[in-house]
Coordinates of C-alpha atoms in Angstrom, one line a residue:
M1 CA 68.7 -61.0 -5.5
T2 CA 67.1 -57.8 -3.8
A3 CA 64.6 -57.9 -0.8
C4 CA 62.7 -55.3 0.1
E5 CA 60.7 -55.0 3.1
G6 CA 57.3 -52.8 3.5
N7 CA 56.2 -51.9 6.7
G8 CA 52.7 -53.7 6.6
D9 CA 52.3 -56.9 8.5
K10 CA 53.5 -59.9 6.6
V11 CA 55.6 -58.6 3.7
V12 CA 58.5 -58.7 1.8
F13 CA 59.1 -58.0 -1.5
T14 CA 61.2 -59.5 -3.6
L15 CA 63.4 -58.6 -7.3
D16 CA 65.5 -61.3 -9.1
P17 CA 67.5 -59.7 -12.0
T18 CA 68.2 -63.2 -12.9
H19 CA 64.9 -63.1 -14.7
Y20 CA 65.7 -60.1 -16.8
T21 CA 68.5 -59.3 -19.5
C22 CA 69.1 -56.3 -18.5
K23 CA 70.4 -57.2 -15.2
I24 CA 72.9 -54.3 -14.1
L25 CA 70.0 -52.0 -15.3
V26 CA 67.7 -54.1 -12.7
D27 CA 70.5 -53.8 -9.8
Q28 CA 71.0 -50.2 -10.1
L29 CA 67.2 -49.6 -10.3
A30 CA 66.3 -51.9 -7.1
D31 CA 69.6 -50.5 -5.2
E32 CA 67.6 -47.0 -5.1
W33 CA 64.1 -49.0 -4.4
V34 CA 65.3 -50.6 -1.2
E35 CA 67.4 -47.4 0.2
L36 CA 64.5 -45.3 -0.2
A37 CA 61.8 -47.4 0.9
A38 CA 64.0 -48.2 4.0
A39 CA 64.6 -44.0 4.5
E40 CA 61.2 -43.4 3.8
M41 CA 59.5 -46.4 5.7
W42 CA 57.1 -47.0 3.5
S43 CA 54.1 -49.0 3.4
A44 CA 53.4 -52.2 1.8
A45 CA 51.2 -50.6 -1.4
T46 CA 53.8 -48.1 -1.5
V47 CA 57.1 -50.7 -1.9
R48 CA 54.8 -52.5 -4.0
S49 CA 54.3 -49.9 -6.6
Y50 CA 57.6 -49.1 -6.8
R51 CA 58.6 -52.8 -7.9
S52 CA 55.6 -52.4 -10.3
A53 CA 57.4 -49.9 -12.0
V54 CA 61.5 -51.5 -11.9
V55 CA 59.7 -54.6 -13.6
L56 CA 57.4 -52.7 -16.6
F57 CA 60.5 -50.7 -17.5
C58 CA 63.4 -53.4 -17.5
E59 CA 60.5 -55.5 -19.4
H60 CA 60.2 -53.1 -22.3
V61 CA 64.0 -52.3 -22.2
D62 CA 64.6 -56.6 -23.0
A63 CA 61.9 -56.5 -25.6
T64 CA 63.2 -53.2 -27.0
I65 CA 66.7 -52.5 -26.8
P66 CA 69.7 -54.1 -28.8
H67 CA 72.3 -55.5 -26.5
A68 CA 70.0 -55.1 -23.3
R69 CA 72.7 -56.5 -21.5
S70 CA 74.5 -54.1 -21.0
A71 CA 72.6 -51.4 -20.4
S72 CA 73.1 -49.2 -17.6
L73 CA 72.3 -46.1 -16.5
N74 CA 76.1 -44.9 -16.1
Q75 CA 76.6 -45.8 -19.4
T76 CA 75.7 -43.6 -23.2
E77 CA 75.2 -46.5 -24.9
P78 CA 72.9 -48.4 -25.4
D79 CA 70.7 -44.8 -24.9
I80 CA 69.0 -45.0 -21.5
H81 CA 67.1 -41.9 -22.5
F82 CA 65.7 -43.0 -25.3
A83 CA 64.5 -46.3 -23.8
V84 CA 62.6 -44.3 -20.9
T85 CA 61.3 -41.6 -22.9
E86 CA 59.7 -44.8 -25.4
W87 CA 58.4 -46.1 -22.5
I88 CA 56.7 -43.4 -21.0
R89 CA 54.9 -43.0 -24.4
L90 CA 53.8 -46.2 -24.9
L91 CA 52.9 -46.6 -21.6
P92 CA 48.9 -45.2 -21.9
A93 CA 48.2 -47.7 -24.2
T94 CA 48.9 -50.5 -21.7
F95 CA 46.0 -49.3 -19.5
P96 CA 42.3 -48.2 -19.9
P97 CA 41.1 -44.7 -20.7
G98 CA 42.2 -42.2 -18.4
S99 CA 43.9 -44.9 -16.2
R100 CA 46.1 -43.1 -13.5
T101 CA 48.7 -45.6 -13.3
P102 CA 50.8 -44.5 -16.2
A103 CA 51.7 -41.2 -14.4
W104 CA 52.5 -42.8 -11.4
H105 CA 54.7 -45.3 -12.3
A106 CA 56.7 -42.9 -14.6
G107 CA 56.8 -40.6 -12.1
R108 CA 58.2 -43.5 -9.5
L109 CA 61.3 -44.4 -12.3
R110 CA 61.6 -41.1 -12.1
T111 CA 62.2 -40.6 -8.6
L112 CA 64.7 -43.7 -8.2
I113 CA 66.8 -42.2 -11.4
A114 CA 66.7 -38.6 -9.2
R115 CA 67.8 -40.7 -5.8
R116 CA 70.4 -41.6 -8.0
I117 CA 71.8 -38.4 -9.9
E118 CA 72.3 -37.2 -6.8
H119 CA 74.2 -40.2 -4.7
P120 CA 78.2 -38.9 -5.2
D121 CA 79.3 -42.2 -6.5
R122 CA 76.5 -43.6 -8.5
P123 CA 77.1 -41.4 -12.5
V124 CA 74.3 -41.3 -14.6
A125 CA 75.1 -40.9 -18.1
G126 CA 73.8 -39.1 -21.0
H127 CA 70.5 -37.3 -21.1
L128 CA 68.6 -38.3 -18.0
P129 CA 69.8 -35.0 -15.6
G130 CA 67.8 -33.1 -18.3
W131 CA 65.1 -35.3 -18.5
V132 CA 65.2 -35.6 -14.5
N133 CA 64.8 -31.5 -14.1
G134 CA 62.1 -31.3 -17.3
A135 CA 58.6 -32.1 -17.5
L136 CA 57.4 -35.8 -17.1
G137 CA 55.5 -35.2 -20.2
L138 CA 53.0 -37.9 -18.9
R139 CA 48.9 -36.4 -17.9
R140 CA 47.9 -37.8 -15.1
G141 CA 44.3 -38.5 -16.1
H142 CA 41.4 -38.7 -15.0
S143 CA 38.9 -41.1 -12.3
S144 CA 35.7 -40.0 -11.7
E145 CA 35.6 -38.1 -8.1
L146 CA 34.3 -40.1 -4.8
D147 CA 30.9 -38.7 -3.8
E148 CA 30.9 -37.7 -0.1
F149 CA 29.5 -40.1 3.0
T150 CA 25.8 -38.9 3.2
R151 CA 25.2 -37.2 6.9
A152 CA 23.3 -40.5 8.3
D153 CA 26.6 -42.9 7.2
K154 CA 28.8 -40.1 8.7
K155 CA 27.2 -40.1 12.0
V156 CA 27.2 -43.8 11.9
L157 CA 31.0 -43.7 11.5
V158 CA 32.2 -40.9 13.8
R159 CA 29.6 -42.7 16.8
A160 CA 31.5 -46.0 15.8
A161 CA 34.8 -44.6 16.1
W162 CA 34.2 -42.7 19.4
A163 CA 32.9 -46.2 20.7
D164 CA 35.8 -48.2 20.0
H165 CA 38.0 -45.1 20.8
L166 CA 36.6 -45.5 24.9
T167 CA 36.9 -49.5 24.4
I168 CA 40.7 -48.7 23.4
T169 CA 41.9 -46.7 26.1
T170 CA 40.4 -48.9 28.6
R171 CA 41.5 -52.1 26.7
I172 CA 45.8 -50.5 27.0
R173 CA 45.6 -48.9 30.2
R174 CA 44.1 -51.7 32.0
G175 CA 46.8 -53.9 29.8
W176 CA 49.5 -51.7 31.7
E177 CA 48.3 -51.5 35.0
L178 CA 48.7 -55.4 34.8
A179 CA 52.0 -54.8 33.5
R180 CA 52.8 -53.1 36.3
S181 CA 52.2 -55.5 38.6
G182 CA 54.0 -58.8 36.4
T183 CA 57.3 -59.5 36.8
D184 CA 60.0 -61.8 34.6
P185 CA 58.7 -64.8 33.2
A186 CA 61.5 -66.4 33.7
K187 CA 61.5 -65.6 37.5
G188 CA 57.8 -65.5 38.3
G189 CA 56.4 -68.3 35.6
W190 CA 54.9 -68.4 32.0
H191 CA 51.5 -69.3 32.3
E192 CA 50.6 -65.6 34.5
P193 CA 48.9 -63.0 31.8
A194 CA 50.8 -60.4 34.1
N195 CA 54.6 -61.6 33.5
L196 CA 53.6 -62.3 30.1
L197 CA 52.7 -58.7 29.6
W198 CA 55.5 -57.6 31.8
A199 CA 57.8 -59.5 29.5
I200 CA 56.6 -57.8 26.1
A201 CA 56.7 -54.3 27.8
H202 CA 60.2 -54.4 29.0
Q203 CA 62.2 -57.2 26.8
D204 CA 63.7 -57.1 23.6
G205 CA 62.9 -60.4 22.0
A206 CA 60.2 -61.1 24.9
C207 CA 58.0 -62.6 21.8
E208 CA 59.3 -65.2 20.1
E209 CA 60.3 -65.9 24.1
I210 CA 56.8 -66.0 25.6
I211 CA 56.0 -68.5 21.8
R212 CA 59.0 -71.2 22.6
H213 CA 57.8 -71.5 26.5
L214 CA 54.4 -71.8 25.9
P215 CA 52.9 -75.6 25.9
P216 CA 50.6 -76.9 22.5
W217 CA 47.2 -75.1 22.7
R218 CA 45.6 -78.4 24.6
D219 CA 48.0 -78.3 27.1
M220 CA 47.6 -74.3 27.8
P221 CA 46.8 -73.6 31.2
A222 CA 43.4 -72.1 31.8
S223 CA 44.9 -68.4 32.6
L224 CA 45.8 -67.8 29.6
R225 CA 43.5 -70.1 27.2
D226 CA 40.4 -67.7 28.8
L227 CA 41.6 -65.1 27.6
L228 CA 40.3 -66.3 24.1
P229 CA 37.4 -67.1 22.5
A230 CA 36.6 -70.6 23.1
R231 CA 37.4 -71.4 19.2
V232 CA 41.0 -71.2 18.1
D233 CA 42.9 -72.8 15.8
A234 CA 45.3 -75.0 17.9
R235 CA 48.7 -75.2 15.4
S236 CA 48.3 -71.4 15.5
G237 CA 47.2 -70.5 19.4
Q238 CA 50.1 -69.6 20.5
R239 CA 50.7 -66.4 18.3
I240 CA 47.4 -65.9 18.9
L241 CA 47.5 -65.6 21.7
V242 CA 50.9 -63.6 21.8
R243 CA 49.0 -61.1 19.5
F244 CA 46.3 -60.9 21.8
L245 CA 48.4 -59.9 25.0
V246 CA 50.2 -57.3 22.4
R247 CA 47.3 -55.9 21.6
Q248 CA 46.8 -55.2 25.5
L249 CA 49.6 -52.7 25.2
Y250 CA 50.3 -51.2 21.8
L251 CA 48.0 -49.8 19.2
H252 CA 46.9 -51.7 15.9
N253 CA 45.9 -50.8 12.3
L254 CA 42.0 -51.3 12.9
D255 CA 42.8 -49.0 16.4
L256 CA 44.6 -46.1 14.1
Q257 CA 41.8 -46.4 12.0
S258 CA 39.1 -45.3 14.7
Y259 CA 41.5 -42.2 15.6
R260 CA 41.9 -41.5 12.2
I261 CA 37.9 -41.0 11.8
L262 CA 37.4 -38.9 14.8
L263 CA 40.4 -36.6 14.0
M264 CA 39.8 -35.8 10.2
A265 CA 36.3 -35.1 11.6
A266 CA 37.3 -32.8 14.3
T267 CA 39.9 -31.0 12.0
G268 CA 38.3 -31.2 8.4
R269 CA 41.9 -32.0 7.4
S270 CA 42.5 -34.9 4.8
A271 CA 44.3 -37.8 5.8
E272 CA 47.4 -37.4 4.4
E273 CA 47.7 -34.7 7.0
V274 CA 46.3 -36.2 10.1
V275 CA 48.3 -39.2 9.9
T276 CA 51.6 -37.9 9.6
L277 CA 51.1 -35.7 12.7
T278 CA 54.0 -35.9 15.4
E279 CA 54.6 -34.9 18.8
D280 CA 56.2 -31.0 17.2
S281 CA 53.8 -31.0 15.0
V282 CA 51.3 -30.0 18.0
E283 CA 51.3 -26.9 20.3
F284 CA 48.9 -27.4 23.7
G285 CA 47.2 -23.9 24.9
S286 CA 45.1 -23.4 27.8
R287 CA 41.7 -23.8 26.0
S288 CA 42.9 -25.1 22.8
V289 CA 45.8 -26.6 20.7
L290 CA 47.7 -25.3 17.4
I291 CA 48.5 -28.2 14.7
D292 CA 51.1 -27.8 11.7
F293 CA 49.5 -29.9 8.9
T294 CA 51.5 -31.3 6.7
K295 CA 50.2 -32.0 2.8
G296 CA 53.1 -33.9 1.4
R297 CA 51.5 -33.8 -2.2
A298 CA 51.1 -30.2 -2.3
H299 CA 54.3 -29.5 -0.6
A300 CA 52.2 -27.4 1.6
Q301 CA 52.2 -26.4 5.4
M302 CA 48.9 -24.8 7.1
R303 CA 49.0 -23.6 10.9
Q304 CA 44.8 -24.0 12.5
A305 CA 44.2 -23.5 16.0
F306 CA 40.9 -25.9 17.2
S307 CA 39.3 -24.9 21.3
T308 CA 39.1 -28.0 23.4
G309 CA 35.7 -29.1 24.1
G310 CA 32.9 -28.2 26.3
E311 CA 32.1 -31.1 28.7
P312 CA 34.8 -31.5 31.5
A313 CA 37.9 -33.9 30.6
G314 CA 37.0 -36.2 33.3
A315 CA 33.6 -37.4 31.7
L316 CA 34.0 -41.2 31.0
H317 CA 30.8 -41.7 29.3
P318 CA 30.0 -38.1 27.4
S319 CA 26.3 -38.0 25.8
T320 CA 27.4 -37.5 22.4
P321 CA 30.9 -37.8 20.4
R322 CA 33.6 -35.1 21.7
L323 CA 35.1 -34.0 19.0
D324 CA 38.1 -32.2 20.6
A325 CA 41.1 -32.4 18.2
A326 CA 43.2 -31.4 21.4
E327 CA 42.2 -34.4 23.8
L328 CA 42.5 -36.7 20.7
I329 CA 46.0 -36.1 20.2
R330 CA 46.5 -36.0 24.6
T331 CA 45.3 -39.9 23.9
L332 CA 47.0 -40.5 20.9
L333 CA 50.5 -39.5 22.2
E334 CA 49.9 -41.2 26.0
L335 CA 49.0 -44.8 23.7
S336 CA 51.7 -44.1 20.6
R337 CA 54.5 -43.0 23.2
P338 CA 55.8 -46.5 24.7
L339 CA 55.9 -47.7 21.2
A340 CA 57.8 -44.5 20.0
E341 CA 60.7 -44.8 22.8
R342 CA 61.3 -48.4 22.0
A343 CA 61.7 -47.6 18.5
G344 CA 63.8 -44.7 19.0
A345 CA 61.1 -42.6 16.7
D346 CA 61.7 -38.8 17.5
P347 CA 59.7 -37.1 17.8
V348 CA 56.6 -39.1 18.4
P349 CA 54.4 -40.1 15.8
L350 CA 50.9 -39.8 16.5
F351 CA 50.1 -42.7 14.3
L352 CA 52.2 -45.8 15.7
K353 CA 51.2 -49.8 15.5
A354 CA 52.4 -52.7 17.0
S355 CA 51.9 -56.0 15.7
L356 CA 53.2 -59.5 15.4
H357 CA 55.6 -60.5 12.1
V358 CA 55.9 -64.7 12.1
H359 CA 57.1 -64.1 15.9
S360 CA 58.6 -61.2 16.4
L361 CA 57.4 -57.5 17.5
R362 CA 57.0 -55.0 14.5
I363 CA 56.6 -51.4 14.8
A364 CA 55.8 -49.3 12.0
P365 CA 53.6 -46.9 11.0
F366 CA 49.7 -46.7 10.1
D367 CA 49.0 -48.0 7.1
G368 CA 45.7 -47.0 5.8
A369 CA 45.7 -49.6 2.8
Q370 CA 47.1 -52.8 4.5
D371 CA 44.8 -55.8 4.1
G372 CA 43.7 -57.1 6.9
G373 CA 43.3 -53.5 8.5
N374 CA 41.5 -51.1 5.7
L375 CA 38.6 -49.2 6.1
A376 CA 36.9 -52.2 4.5
S377 CA 38.1 -54.5 7.2
W378 CA 37.1 -52.0 9.9
L379 CA 33.6 -51.5 9.0
Q380 CA 33.4 -55.6 8.8
A381 CA 35.0 -55.5 12.2
H382 CA 31.8 -52.4 13.9
D383 CA 29.3 -54.7 11.6
L384 CA 28.3 -51.0 9.7
R385 CA 27.0 -50.3 6.7
I386 CA 27.3 -47.6 4.5
D387 CA 26.1 -46.2 0.9
G388 CA 28.8 -46.7 -1.8
P389 CA 32.3 -47.2 -1.6
A390 CA 34.6 -47.7 1.6
D391 CA 37.2 -44.8 1.0
I392 CA 38.3 -42.3 3.6
R393 CA 38.7 -39.7 1.2
R394 CA 34.9 -39.3 1.6
L395 CA 35.1 -38.0 5.1
R396 CA 37.0 -35.4 4.2
K397 CA 34.3 -34.6 1.1
S398 CA 32.3 -34.9 4.2
G399 CA 33.5 -31.8 5.5
K400 CA 34.0 -30.1 2.3
V401 CA 30.0 -30.1 2.1
E402 CA 29.6 -28.8 5.6
K403 CA 32.2 -26.1 5.0
A404 CA 30.2 -25.1 2.0
I405 CA 26.9 -24.9 3.9
A406 CA 28.1 -22.8 6.7
F407 CA 30.0 -20.2 4.4
K408 CA 26.5 -20.5 1.6
G409 CA 28.6 -21.8 -1.3
R410 CA 31.4 -19.0 -1.1
V411 CA 34.5 -20.7 -2.7
S412 CA 37.1 -18.9 -1.8
D413 CA 36.2 -19.4 1.7
I414 CA 35.2 -23.3 1.2
A415 CA 38.6 -23.5 -0.4
D416 CA 41.0 -21.6 2.4
D417 CA 43.5 -25.0 2.9
H418 CA 44.2 -25.2 -0.8
S419 CA 43.7 -23.3 -4.3
E420 CA 40.3 -22.6 -5.6
E421 CA 41.3 -24.8 -8.6
V422 CA 42.0 -27.7 -6.7
F423 CA 38.1 -26.9 -4.8
R424 CA 36.7 -26.9 -8.4
G425 CA 38.2 -30.2 -9.6
H426 CA 37.9 -32.6 -6.4
Y427 CA 35.3 -31.2 -4.2
A428 CA 33.0 -29.2 -6.4
H429 CA 30.7 -31.6 -7.0
G430 CA 27.7 -33.6 -6.1
T431 CA 26.3 -32.1 -2.9
T432 CA 28.8 -29.5 -2.8
L433 CA 27.7 -27.9 -6.1
R434 CA 23.9 -28.7 -5.5
V435 CA 24.9 -25.9 -2.3
I436 CA 26.5 -23.4 -3.9
S437 CA 23.9 -23.8 -6.4
G438 CA 21.3 -23.3 -4.4
N439 CA 23.0 -20.2 -2.5
V440 CA 23.2 -18.4 -5.5
I441 CA 20.5 -19.1 -7.2
T442 CA 18.1 -17.9 -3.3
A443 CA 20.9 -15.2 -3.7
A444 CA 20.0 -13.9 -7.2
Q445 CA 16.1 -14.6 -6.4
R446 CA 16.6 -12.7 -3.1
R447 CA 18.7 -9.5 -4.7
W448 CA 15.4 -9.0 -6.9
F449 CA 12.4 -9.7 -4.8
S450 CA 14.4 -7.0 -2.2
K451 CA 14.6 -4.8 -5.5
A452 CA 11.1 -5.4 -6.5
L453 CA 9.9 -4.8 -2.9
E454 CA 12.2 -1.7 -2.6
G455 CA 10.1 1.6 -3.6
P456 CA 8.5 4.8 -2.2
I457 CA 6.0 4.8 1.2
V458 CA 2.6 6.0 -0.3
L459 CA 1.0 8.1 2.2
S460 CA -2.8 9.0 2.0
Q461 CA -4.1 12.1 3.5
D462 CA -5.2 10.8 6.2
A463 CA -2.3 8.7 7.3
E464 CA -0.3 12.5 6.6
Q465 CA -2.8 13.8 9.1
S466 CA -2.0 10.9 11.5
L467 CA 2.1 11.6 11.6
T468 CA 1.0 14.7 13.9
E469 CA 0.1 12.1 16.6
P470 CA 3.1 11.1 19.2
G471 CA 4.9 7.9 18.3
S472 CA 3.0 8.0 14.6
G473 CA 6.5 8.0 13.5
D474 CA 8.4 4.9 14.7
V475 CA 6.6 3.1 12.6
L476 CA 7.9 4.6 9.8
G477 CA 11.1 5.1 10.8
L478 CA 10.5 8.4 11.3
T479 CA 12.1 11.2 14.0
R480 CA 9.5 14.3 14.9
E481 CA 11.9 16.8 13.0
E482 CA 12.0 14.2 9.8
I483 CA 8.3 14.4 10.0
E484 CA 8.0 18.0 10.0
D485 CA 10.9 18.6 7.2
L486 CA 8.4 16.0 4.8
R487 CA 4.8 17.8 5.7
S488 CA 6.7 21.6 5.1
G489 CA 7.8 20.2 1.8
Q490 CA 11.5 20.5 2.5
L491 CA 12.2 17.0 1.4
D492 CA 10.6 17.4 -1.3
M493 CA 12.5 15.9 -4.6
G494 CA 9.5 16.3 -7.1
V495 CA 7.5 13.0 -7.7
S496 CA 8.1 12.4 -4.2
S497 CA 9.5 13.3 -1.1
C498 CA 12.9 12.1 0.3
K499 CA 13.8 10.9 4.1
D500 CA 17.2 11.9 3.5
P501 CA 18.2 12.7 0.2
F502 CA 22.2 12.1 2.0
A503 CA 21.3 8.5 2.2
S504 CA 21.2 7.4 -0.9
P505 CA 21.1 3.9 -1.9
F506 CA 21.9 4.9 -5.6
G507 CA 24.9 7.4 -4.4
R508 CA 27.7 7.6 -2.0
P509 CA 27.3 8.0 2.1
G510 CA 27.1 12.0 2.6
Q511 CA 26.0 12.3 -1.6
L512 CA 23.5 14.4 -2.2
C513 CA 21.4 11.5 -4.4
P514 CA 22.7 12.0 -8.3
V515 CA 19.2 10.2 -9.6
A516 CA 16.6 12.7 -8.6
P517 CA 13.8 12.9 -9.1
T518 CA 14.0 9.8 -11.7
R519 CA 14.8 6.8 -9.4
C520 CA 13.1 8.3 -6.7
L521 CA 9.9 5.7 -7.5
E522 CA 12.4 2.9 -6.6
C523 CA 13.9 4.0 -3.9
R524 CA 13.3 2.8 0.0
N525 CA 13.9 6.3 1.2
A526 CA 10.8 7.9 -0.7
F527 CA 7.5 9.4 0.8
V528 CA 4.6 9.6 -1.5
L529 CA 2.7 12.7 -0.2
P530 CA -0.7 14.2 -1.6
S531 CA 0.8 16.9 -2.2
N532 CA 3.0 15.0 -4.9
L533 CA 0.1 14.0 -6.7
P534 CA 0.6 16.4 -10.0
Q535 CA 4.2 15.4 -10.6
L536 CA 3.4 11.7 -9.9
L537 CA 1.1 12.1 -12.8
L538 CA 3.1 13.5 -15.0
F539 CA 5.8 12.1 -14.6
A540 CA 3.6 8.9 -14.9
D541 CA 3.1 10.7 -19.0
H542 CA 6.4 10.8 -19.7
L543 CA 7.1 7.4 -19.0
V544 CA 4.0 6.6 -21.6
G545 CA 5.9 8.9 -24.0
L546 CA 9.2 7.0 -23.3
Q547 CA 7.9 3.4 -23.6
L548 CA 6.6 4.3 -27.4
R549 CA 10.1 5.8 -28.4
L550 CA 12.3 2.3 -26.6
S551 CA 12.4 -0.8 -27.6
P552 CA 10.4 -2.6 -25.5
R553 CA 13.5 -4.9 -24.0
H554 CA 15.0 -1.3 -23.1
F555 CA 12.3 0.4 -21.5
H556 CA 11.7 -2.3 -19.5
A557 CA 15.6 -2.6 -18.5
L558 CA 15.5 0.9 -17.7
W559 CA 11.9 1.9 -16.6
G560 CA 10.0 -1.2 -16.3
Q561 CA 10.2 -1.1 -12.1
S562 CA 9.7 2.7 -12.2
R563 CA 6.5 2.2 -13.8
V564 CA 4.5 -0.4 -11.8
N565 CA 5.6 1.7 -8.7
V566 CA 4.1 4.6 -10.1
N567 CA 1.1 3.0 -11.2
E568 CA 0.5 1.6 -7.6
A569 CA 1.1 4.8 -6.1
L570 CA -1.6 6.0 -8.4
N571 CA -3.8 3.3 -7.9
A572 CA -3.8 4.0 -3.8
R573 CA -5.4 7.4 -5.1
T574 CA -9.0 8.1 -5.7
D575 CA -10.6 9.2 -9.0
A576 CA -11.7 12.4 -7.1
E577 CA -7.6 13.3 -5.9
I578 CA -6.5 12.4 -9.7
A579 CA -9.2 14.4 -11.1
E580 CA -8.3 17.1 -9.1
A581 CA -5.0 16.3 -9.5
R582 CA -5.4 16.8 -13.4
R583 CA -7.2 20.4 -13.2
Q584 CA -4.3 22.0 -10.9
I585 CA -1.9 20.8 -13.7
A586 CA -4.4 22.6 -16.3
D587 CA -5.1 25.5 -14.2
E588 CA -1.4 26.2 -13.3
G589 CA 0.3 25.5 -16.3
L590 CA 2.5 22.8 -14.1
S591 CA 5.7 20.4 -15.6
L592 CA 7.4 17.9 -15.2
H593 CA 10.5 19.2 -12.8
L594 CA 13.6 17.1 -14.5
P595 CA 17.6 17.5 -14.5
L596 CA 19.2 18.3 -18.6
A597 CA 20.8 14.9 -18.1
A598 CA 16.9 13.1 -18.0
H599 CA 15.7 15.2 -20.6
V600 CA 18.2 14.4 -23.1
E601 CA 17.9 10.9 -21.5
F602 CA 14.2 11.0 -23.3
D603 CA 14.4 13.0 -26.2
A604 CA 17.3 10.8 -27.8

């Protein structure tokens, strides 16, 4: 029987080859399973998932392969490569449509076989090495995407985690102070909490010794009985007491849930990137911290700097949670270092927990999915209610929504720590999609609204005369020289006068306006003076003729805004002024001054 131990509390998984016909194959895969779990320090959930993959594959071999008793990875007969590919082909049919589990199982089996191929003393025959190096051939499936926490729920989570952080640090620091005041309980007595804490902090096997020397719960001295609530199961009172003492010195899984929430909120990174941080991943500056994040699934690394908060570090009770990545990491290093030194872990992992397994102290990495120590259990322990599932990935998506709002929906800025394709597949939905859509619509509305408002400034005879008064040009953004040039006709462009023909919104800076005078009525630089009225009337007549020759859609697209602006400019003139301008056109034989290109367009 093969046993594989998980890093979560209470777990040892077994795999018995005698239950299968293909005993040799089970043994080979189980060897890789056990060694890989020990090398990677897997969580209990991961250990269980690999065991499930091995079980499903070996059951398939037993049911479909003749002579399964001789099935082996280092033999060509029976053909294990055929068994593997056939199992992968049939696997999706045994799960609901769209399930990702078949691809996960296939990938785990591939990992075990690939590890065996790399071992120099464990040959693998047939075409399996080629299969390992090729495509898996099984789609991952699809699942409904989680939506983010509401802003109210996120605020509640962060506040509860911050309060827990203050409680945790106070508890553990007091526990170490008490442990430093104690002595070896073999000399100072087994009934003093300080001595028991000293033993747990300094002696291997102290937990077993303490349980062995403690009396039954009904005979427990008051100095120890008062440490626990009034109602304690007498049969497990000793273990509960030792577990309580361990938590006075070390972090446990629920404690680390609070720090995971705080660090995710402070950095905006995913849970995977946060919980895998070590002492070597951070570099402290005078007013900042530089963090190297690693995303294992994407095989990607990113370095990011975070500045320290504004409040002094000595403030014990700040008014609001301080999402200061540097301070949180310093605290986690302080609390995790004793455990790391005890476990021989170098560099120090930030997320390291201690627990009581049977009667012994166990040190292991944080397990976010551990039974009794997951996010749902943390919410229950803090009496919190949230909308939707208790899934830590929703906190990451809340950060994405905030980033979408801050960057006004620009995908290139929001997807700064992964590809835009990943963003579209996992984050561009729900509130994020509404934010992006809203910004796109608002930007389009603003563009067309600005375009509609952009046009010439129409000056009456009295307004033109008032420009000679000191300071009158400031309202229109005109200098004294520009006013004189306008009134003298030096800036006359035909249908209007121009504030600056070399700063046209339709051309490059410094280039003489390339669209005058056909687009002057759509330009913010244009000033329509009373002297421009004859040309303005002629331009209006040309637009009427053009409207008759072009289709309504074509005319509206090219000249609709110009016609609106011409009509508004003419409406600002009195009937007497228009009649006088018409008489001037007839008496002097005036014609519209248009460039040759414009005549070609009009005559087309």
